[in-house]
Amino acid sequence: MTEHKSDLLRLLHERGYIHQLTDAAGLDALAMRQVIPGYIGFDPTAPSLHVGSLVQIMLLRRLQQTGHKPIVLMGGGTGKIGDPSFKDEARKLLGEDGIKANVASIRRIFDRFLTFGDGPSDAVMLDNAEWLDKLEYIPFLREVGQHFSINRMLSFDSVKLRLDREQSLSFLEFNYMILQAYDFLELSRRADCRLQMGGSDQWGNIVNGIELSRRMDAREVYGITTPLLTTADGVKMGKTVSGAVWLHEDQLPHYDYWQFWRNTDDRDVGRFLRLFTDIPLDEIARLEALGGAEINEAKKVLADAATAMVRGEAAAAEAAETARRTFEEGAAGEGLPSFAVPDGAIGIVDALVALGLAASKGEARRLIKGGGARIDGEKVSDETALVNVGDAPVRISAGKKQHGILVR
């Protein structure tokens, strides 16, 4: 592989962000000559993004760290359709008010990662509703639609997956890739954008945008995708028993967010430190080389750094102290997920579900049957057991690493 010369591609390569590049040499040369505006799109399907979006957010951060200009594109327009890429079924369509509320909520995440402003490398946030909502159907078909081959679009893996499984792909969803390609064209014209980045599932959409810019404006633009991120045991990054790992603190407590990173598999520690923190590479090499129980110290460093970046230094310190008290002192610890028991007693199955330690009653029963449930450190084997809550909080545990507090 040719060694990258630009700070941008060298940093992305060293930290493990690059899966595919449309023209490595061309992008490398451009990054050496000028500030590159580059964008990633985020559809506002919920009030918060989750850990599954964090690689892309960090990618924008790396772009800015190497002197280039991040463009955060909110999908106020494409969010009305929903990206069908590698989905088994259509997304539930959101109303106009719901989309606007989600866009406003998601905006605050990016302030923690990027510097916004009017400078050459300052980040900007745009919304594709600004141009997509104004499109007229017939002119759009004539000017843009003529550049797309249905045969080619059907060949993309993201579409083939649905069709091969004989799952419905609506005409509405099929238009998504055309609109995303058009976004790249619009950003090239409006903001001199030369680069689109995204996950590996966006490769077809990115290539479409590059070809559209070449055909309509004779302009060279570029694409980068990141690897599909799975944990060492093959699970998609960000998926847990309790659900999505949300970035907003009002949707996931600080402690739970910190604990997610603390629970990282030993084999993933170095990779996650490179992707999700700004810790220097030589220090990461030292941390990932730790053996035995010492690797837990590296996991704490990862949890502290990743939590501080998203939630702030104070939240990271609070979560770390809660963990220390919980595990090292056996105390209840403030900051753990908690549930108020109004009647002073609750069944252990209901308690596990209420605290988010089990996704369902069936899962809670299996956890108890397998010996993984504890009340104040004592194993519970009876799924009908009642937990009595007095003046002192009661600690409920699922396995060794997940805990919650029952209070009156």
PDB file of C-alpha atoms in Angstrom, residues 31-185:
ATOM      1  CA  ALA A  31      -5.462  17.337   1.169  1.00  0.00           C
ATOM      2  CA  MET A  32      -1.860  18.473   0.752  1.00  0.00           C
ATOM      3  CA  ARG A  33      -2.907  21.476  -1.373  1.00  0.00           C
ATOM      4  CA  GLN A  34      -5.985  22.904   0.334  1.00  0.00           C
ATOM      5  CA  VAL A  35      -8.537  22.792   3.105  1.00  0.00           C
ATOM      6  CA  ILE A  36     -11.063  20.090   2.194  1.00  0.00           C
ATOM      7  CA  PRO A  37     -14.686  20.569   3.210  1.00  0.00           C
ATOM      8  CA  GLY A  38     -16.055  17.089   3.937  1.00  0.00           C
ATOM      9  CA  TYR A  39     -19.465  15.945   5.071  1.00  0.00           C
ATOM     10  CA  ILE A  40     -21.363  13.147   6.760  1.00  0.00           C
ATOM     11  CA  GLY A  41     -25.147  12.953   6.863  1.00  0.00           C
ATOM     12  CA  PHE A  42     -27.183  12.053   9.940  1.00  0.00           C
ATOM     13  CA  ASP A  43     -30.897  11.284   9.649  1.00  0.00           C
ATOM     14  CA  PRO A  44     -32.868  12.532  12.682  1.00  0.00           C
ATOM     15  CA  THR A  45     -34.764   9.319  13.459  1.00  0.00           C
ATOM     16  CA  ALA A  46     -34.551   9.834  17.262  1.00  0.00           C
ATOM     17  CA  PRO A  47     -33.856  12.694  19.712  1.00  0.00           C
ATOM     18  CA  SER A  48     -30.320  11.400  20.254  1.00  0.00           C
ATOM     19  CA  LEU A  49     -27.669   9.608  18.244  1.00  0.00           C
ATOM     20  CA  HIS A  50     -26.181   6.485  19.787  1.00  0.00           C
ATOM     21  CA  VAL A  51     -22.755   4.875  19.961  1.00  0.00           C
ATOM     22  CA  GLY A  52     -23.312   3.368  16.501  1.00  0.00           C
ATOM     23  CA  SER A  53     -22.911   6.913  15.074  1.00  0.00           C
ATOM     24  CA  LEU A  54     -19.796   7.705  17.081  1.00  0.00           C
ATOM     25  CA  VAL A  55     -17.253   6.541  14.495  1.00  0.00           C
ATOM     26  CA  GLN A  56     -18.745   9.002  12.002  1.00  0.00           C
ATOM     27  CA  ILE A  57     -18.750  11.843  14.535  1.00  0.00           C
ATOM     28  CA  MET A  58     -15.119  11.088  15.356  1.00  0.00           C
ATOM     29  CA  LEU A  59     -14.333  11.039  11.637  1.00  0.00           C
ATOM     30  CA  LEU A  60     -15.535  14.649  11.392  1.00  0.00           C
ATOM     31  CA  ARG A  61     -13.413  15.462  14.441  1.00  0.00           C
ATOM     32  CA  ARG A  62     -10.337  13.953  12.768  1.00  0.00           C
ATOM     33  CA  LEU A  63     -11.079  15.988   9.650  1.00  0.00           C
ATOM     34  CA  GLN A  64     -10.986  19.178  11.717  1.00  0.00           C
ATOM     35  CA  GLN A  65      -7.951  18.085  13.734  1.00  0.00           C
ATOM     36  CA  THR A  66      -5.944  17.870  10.508  1.00  0.00           C
ATOM     37  CA  GLY A  67      -6.952  21.358   9.353  1.00  0.00           C
ATOM     38  CA  HIS A  68      -9.965  20.550   7.182  1.00  0.00           C
ATOM     39  CA  LYS A  69     -13.610  21.657   7.359  1.00  0.00           C
ATOM     40  CA  PRO A  70     -16.356  19.383   8.740  1.00  0.00           C
ATOM     41  CA  ILE A  71     -19.888  19.736   7.387  1.00  0.00           C
ATOM     42  CA  VAL A  72     -22.549  18.125   9.565  1.00  0.00           C
ATOM     43  CA  LEU A  73     -25.524  17.466   7.313  1.00  0.00           C
ATOM     44  CA  MET A  74     -28.786  16.930   9.141  1.00  0.00           C
ATOM     45  CA  GLY A  75     -31.258  14.886   7.111  1.00  0.00           C
ATOM     46  CA  GLY A  76     -34.335  16.991   7.652  1.00  0.00           C
ATOM     47  CA  GLY A  77     -35.305  16.123   4.069  1.00  0.00           C
ATOM     48  CA  THR A  78     -34.034  12.557   3.655  1.00  0.00           C
ATOM     49  CA  GLY A  79     -35.309  11.778   7.159  1.00  0.00           C
ATOM     50  CA  LYS A  80     -38.806  11.978   5.702  1.00  0.00           C
ATOM     51  CA  ILE A  81     -37.956   8.859   3.680  1.00  0.00           C
ATOM     52  CA  GLY A  82     -35.444   6.861   5.716  1.00  0.00           C
ATOM     53  CA  ASP A  83     -32.300   5.163   4.462  1.00  0.00           C
ATOM     54  CA  PRO A  84     -33.132   1.588   3.347  1.00  0.00           C
ATOM     55  CA  SER A  85     -29.460   0.517   3.266  1.00  0.00           C
ATOM     56  CA  PHE A  86     -29.118  -2.971   4.748  1.00  0.00           C
ATOM     57  CA  LYS A  87     -32.459  -2.663   6.570  1.00  0.00           C
ATOM     58  CA  ASP A  88     -34.900  -5.578   6.625  1.00  0.00           C
ATOM     59  CA  GLU A  89     -37.940  -3.327   6.437  1.00  0.00           C
ATOM     60  CA  ALA A  90     -38.963   0.272   5.949  1.00  0.00           C
ATOM     61  CA  ARG A  91     -38.411   2.732   8.791  1.00  0.00           C
ATOM     62  CA  LYS A  92     -41.416   4.210  10.504  1.00  0.00           C
ATOM     63  CA  LEU A  93     -42.009   7.596   8.875  1.00  0.00           C
ATOM     64  CA  LEU A  94     -41.770  10.586  11.190  1.00  0.00           C
ATOM     65  CA  GLY A  95     -43.929  13.684  10.944  1.00  0.00           C
ATOM     66  CA  GLU A  96     -42.546  17.134  10.185  1.00  0.00           C
ATOM     67  CA  ASP A  97     -42.692  18.265  13.819  1.00  0.00           C
ATOM     68  CA  GLY A  98     -40.987  15.102  15.055  1.00  0.00           C
ATOM     69  CA  ILE A  99     -38.130  15.516  12.573  1.00  0.00           C
ATOM     70  CA  LYS A 100     -37.597  19.168  13.530  1.00  0.00           C
ATOM     71  CA  ALA A 101     -37.571  18.309  17.232  1.00  0.00           C
ATOM     72  CA  ASN A 102     -35.022  15.535  16.674  1.00  0.00           C
ATOM     73  CA  VAL A 103     -32.779  17.812  14.589  1.00  0.00           C
ATOM     74  CA  ALA A 104     -32.783  20.433  17.348  1.00  0.00           C
ATOM     75  CA  SER A 105     -31.999  17.798  19.982  1.00  0.00           C
ATOM     76  CA  ILE A 106     -29.180  16.142  18.029  1.00  0.00           C
ATOM     77  CA  ARG A 107     -27.410  19.449  17.298  1.00  0.00           C
ATOM     78  CA  ARG A 108     -25.996  19.735  20.812  1.00  0.00           C
ATOM     79  CA  ILE A 109     -24.026  16.494  20.473  1.00  0.00           C
ATOM     80  CA  PHE A 110     -21.767  17.969  17.828  1.00  0.00           C
ATOM     81  CA  ASP A 111     -20.794  20.990  19.930  1.00  0.00           C
ATOM     82  CA  ARG A 112     -18.859  18.580  22.139  1.00  0.00           C
ATOM     83  CA  PHE A 113     -16.767  17.226  19.276  1.00  0.00           C
ATOM     84  CA  LEU A 114     -16.346  20.098  16.814  1.00  0.00           C
ATOM     85  CA  THR A 115     -15.551  23.809  16.776  1.00  0.00           C
ATOM     86  CA  PHE A 116     -18.213  25.708  14.855  1.00  0.00           C
ATOM     87  CA  GLY A 117     -17.700  29.141  13.333  1.00  0.00           C
ATOM     88  CA  ASP A 118     -16.849  31.116  10.206  1.00  0.00           C
ATOM     89  CA  GLY A 119     -13.171  30.201   9.895  1.00  0.00           C
ATOM     90  CA  PRO A 120     -11.667  28.102   7.060  1.00  0.00           C
ATOM     91  CA  SER A 121     -11.648  24.899   9.125  1.00  0.00           C
ATOM     92  CA  ASP A 122     -14.572  25.698  11.418  1.00  0.00           C
ATOM     93  CA  ALA A 123     -17.440  23.240  11.280  1.00  0.00           C
ATOM     94  CA  VAL A 124     -20.838  24.137   9.859  1.00  0.00           C
ATOM     95  CA  MET A 125     -24.195  22.421  10.220  1.00  0.00           C
ATOM     96  CA  LEU A 126     -26.624  22.305   7.306  1.00  0.00           C
ATOM     97  CA  ASP A 127     -30.006  20.666   6.750  1.00  0.00           C
ATOM     98  CA  ASN A 128     -30.841  19.046   3.422  1.00  0.00           C
ATOM     99  CA  ALA A 129     -34.493  20.027   3.840  1.00  0.00           C
ATOM    100  CA  GLU A 130     -33.276  23.446   2.698  1.00  0.00           C
ATOM    101  CA  TRP A 131     -32.962  22.181  -0.877  1.00  0.00           C
ATOM    102  CA  LEU A 132     -34.831  18.872  -0.972  1.00  0.00           C
ATOM    103  CA  ASP A 133     -38.119  20.388   0.204  1.00  0.00           C
ATOM    104  CA  LYS A 134     -38.030  22.799  -2.734  1.00  0.00           C
ATOM    105  CA  LEU A 135     -37.454  20.259  -5.483  1.00  0.00           C
ATOM    106  CA  GLU A 136     -39.995  20.074  -8.285  1.00  0.00           C
ATOM    107  CA  TYR A 137     -40.589  16.537  -9.418  1.00  0.00           C
ATOM    108  CA  ILE A 138     -40.544  16.844 -13.218  1.00  0.00           C
ATOM    109  CA  PRO A 139     -37.520  19.195 -13.406  1.00  0.00           C
ATOM    110  CA  PHE A 140     -35.683  16.952 -10.929  1.00  0.00           C
ATOM    111  CA  LEU A 141     -36.383  13.853 -13.039  1.00  0.00           C
ATOM    112  CA  ARG A 142     -35.203  15.587 -16.207  1.00  0.00           C
ATOM    113  CA  GLU A 143     -32.061  17.145 -14.750  1.00  0.00           C
ATOM    114  CA  VAL A 144     -30.933  14.544 -12.239  1.00  0.00           C
ATOM    115  CA  GLY A 145     -32.867  11.322 -12.832  1.00  0.00           C
ATOM    116  CA  GLN A 146     -31.419  10.829 -16.304  1.00  0.00           C
ATOM    117  CA  HIS A 147     -27.989  10.204 -14.759  1.00  0.00           C
ATOM    118  CA  PHE A 148     -29.077   7.114 -12.796  1.00  0.00           C
ATOM    119  CA  SER A 149     -29.246   3.591 -14.137  1.00  0.00           C
ATOM    120  CA  ILE A 150     -31.874   1.353 -12.538  1.00  0.00           C
ATOM    121  CA  ASN A 151     -29.733  -1.651 -13.486  1.00  0.00           C
ATOM    122  CA  ARG A 152     -26.824  -0.178 -11.539  1.00  0.00           C
ATOM    123  CA  MET A 153     -28.945   0.797  -8.555  1.00  0.00           C
ATOM    124  CA  LEU A 154     -30.352  -2.734  -8.335  1.00  0.00           C
ATOM    125  CA  SER A 155     -26.810  -4.112  -8.219  1.00  0.00           C
ATOM    126  CA  PHE A 156     -25.871  -2.370  -4.973  1.00  0.00           C
ATOM    127  CA  ASP A 157     -25.662  -4.741  -2.014  1.00  0.00           C
ATOM    128  CA  SER A 158     -27.898  -2.517   0.115  1.00  0.00           C
ATOM    129  CA  VAL A 159     -30.749  -2.995  -2.389  1.00  0.00           C
ATOM    130  CA  LYS A 160     -29.983  -6.592  -3.354  1.00  0.00           C
ATOM    131  CA  LEU A 161     -30.204  -7.662   0.292  1.00  0.00           C
ATOM    132  CA  ARG A 162     -33.853  -6.639   0.506  1.00  0.00           C
ATOM    133  CA  LEU A 163     -34.782  -8.006  -2.914  1.00  0.00           C
ATOM    134  CA  ASP A 164     -32.981 -11.324  -2.439  1.00  0.00           C
ATOM    135  CA  ARG A 165     -34.948 -11.859   0.757  1.00  0.00           C
ATOM    136  CA  GLU A 166     -38.129 -10.956  -1.112  1.00  0.00           C
ATOM    137  CA  GLN A 167     -38.720  -8.111   1.331  1.00  0.00           C
ATOM    138  CA  SER A 168     -40.600  -5.073   0.089  1.00  0.00           C
ATOM    139  CA  LEU A 169     -38.568  -2.047  -1.029  1.00  0.00           C
ATOM    140  CA  SER A 170     -40.892   0.874  -1.635  1.00  0.00           C
ATOM    141  CA  PHE A 171     -40.447   3.378  -4.441  1.00  0.00           C
ATOM    142  CA  LEU A 172     -40.145   5.996  -1.693  1.00  0.00           C
ATOM    143  CA  GLU A 173     -37.109   4.246  -0.192  1.00  0.00           C
ATOM    144  CA  PHE A 174     -35.626   3.533  -3.614  1.00  0.00           C
ATOM    145  CA  ASN A 175     -35.427   7.294  -4.158  1.00  0.00           C
ATOM    146  CA  TYR A 176     -33.236   7.718  -1.071  1.00  0.00           C
ATOM    147  CA  MET A 177     -29.991   6.964  -2.885  1.00  0.00           C
ATOM    148  CA  ILE A 178     -30.815   9.501  -5.596  1.00  0.00           C
ATOM    149  CA  LEU A 179     -31.515  12.179  -3.017  1.00  0.00           C
ATOM    150  CA  GLN A 180     -28.319  11.412  -1.109  1.00  0.00           C
ATOM    151  CA  ALA A 181     -26.336  11.658  -4.338  1.00  0.00           C
ATOM    152  CA  TYR A 182     -28.053  14.978  -4.972  1.00  0.00           C
ATOM    153  CA  ASP A 183     -27.028  16.143  -1.492  1.00  0.00           C
ATOM    154  CA  PHE A 184     -23.373  15.688  -2.456  1.00  0.00           C
ATOM    155  CA  LEU A 185     -23.926  17.663  -5.660  1.00  0.00           C
TER     156      LEU A 185
END
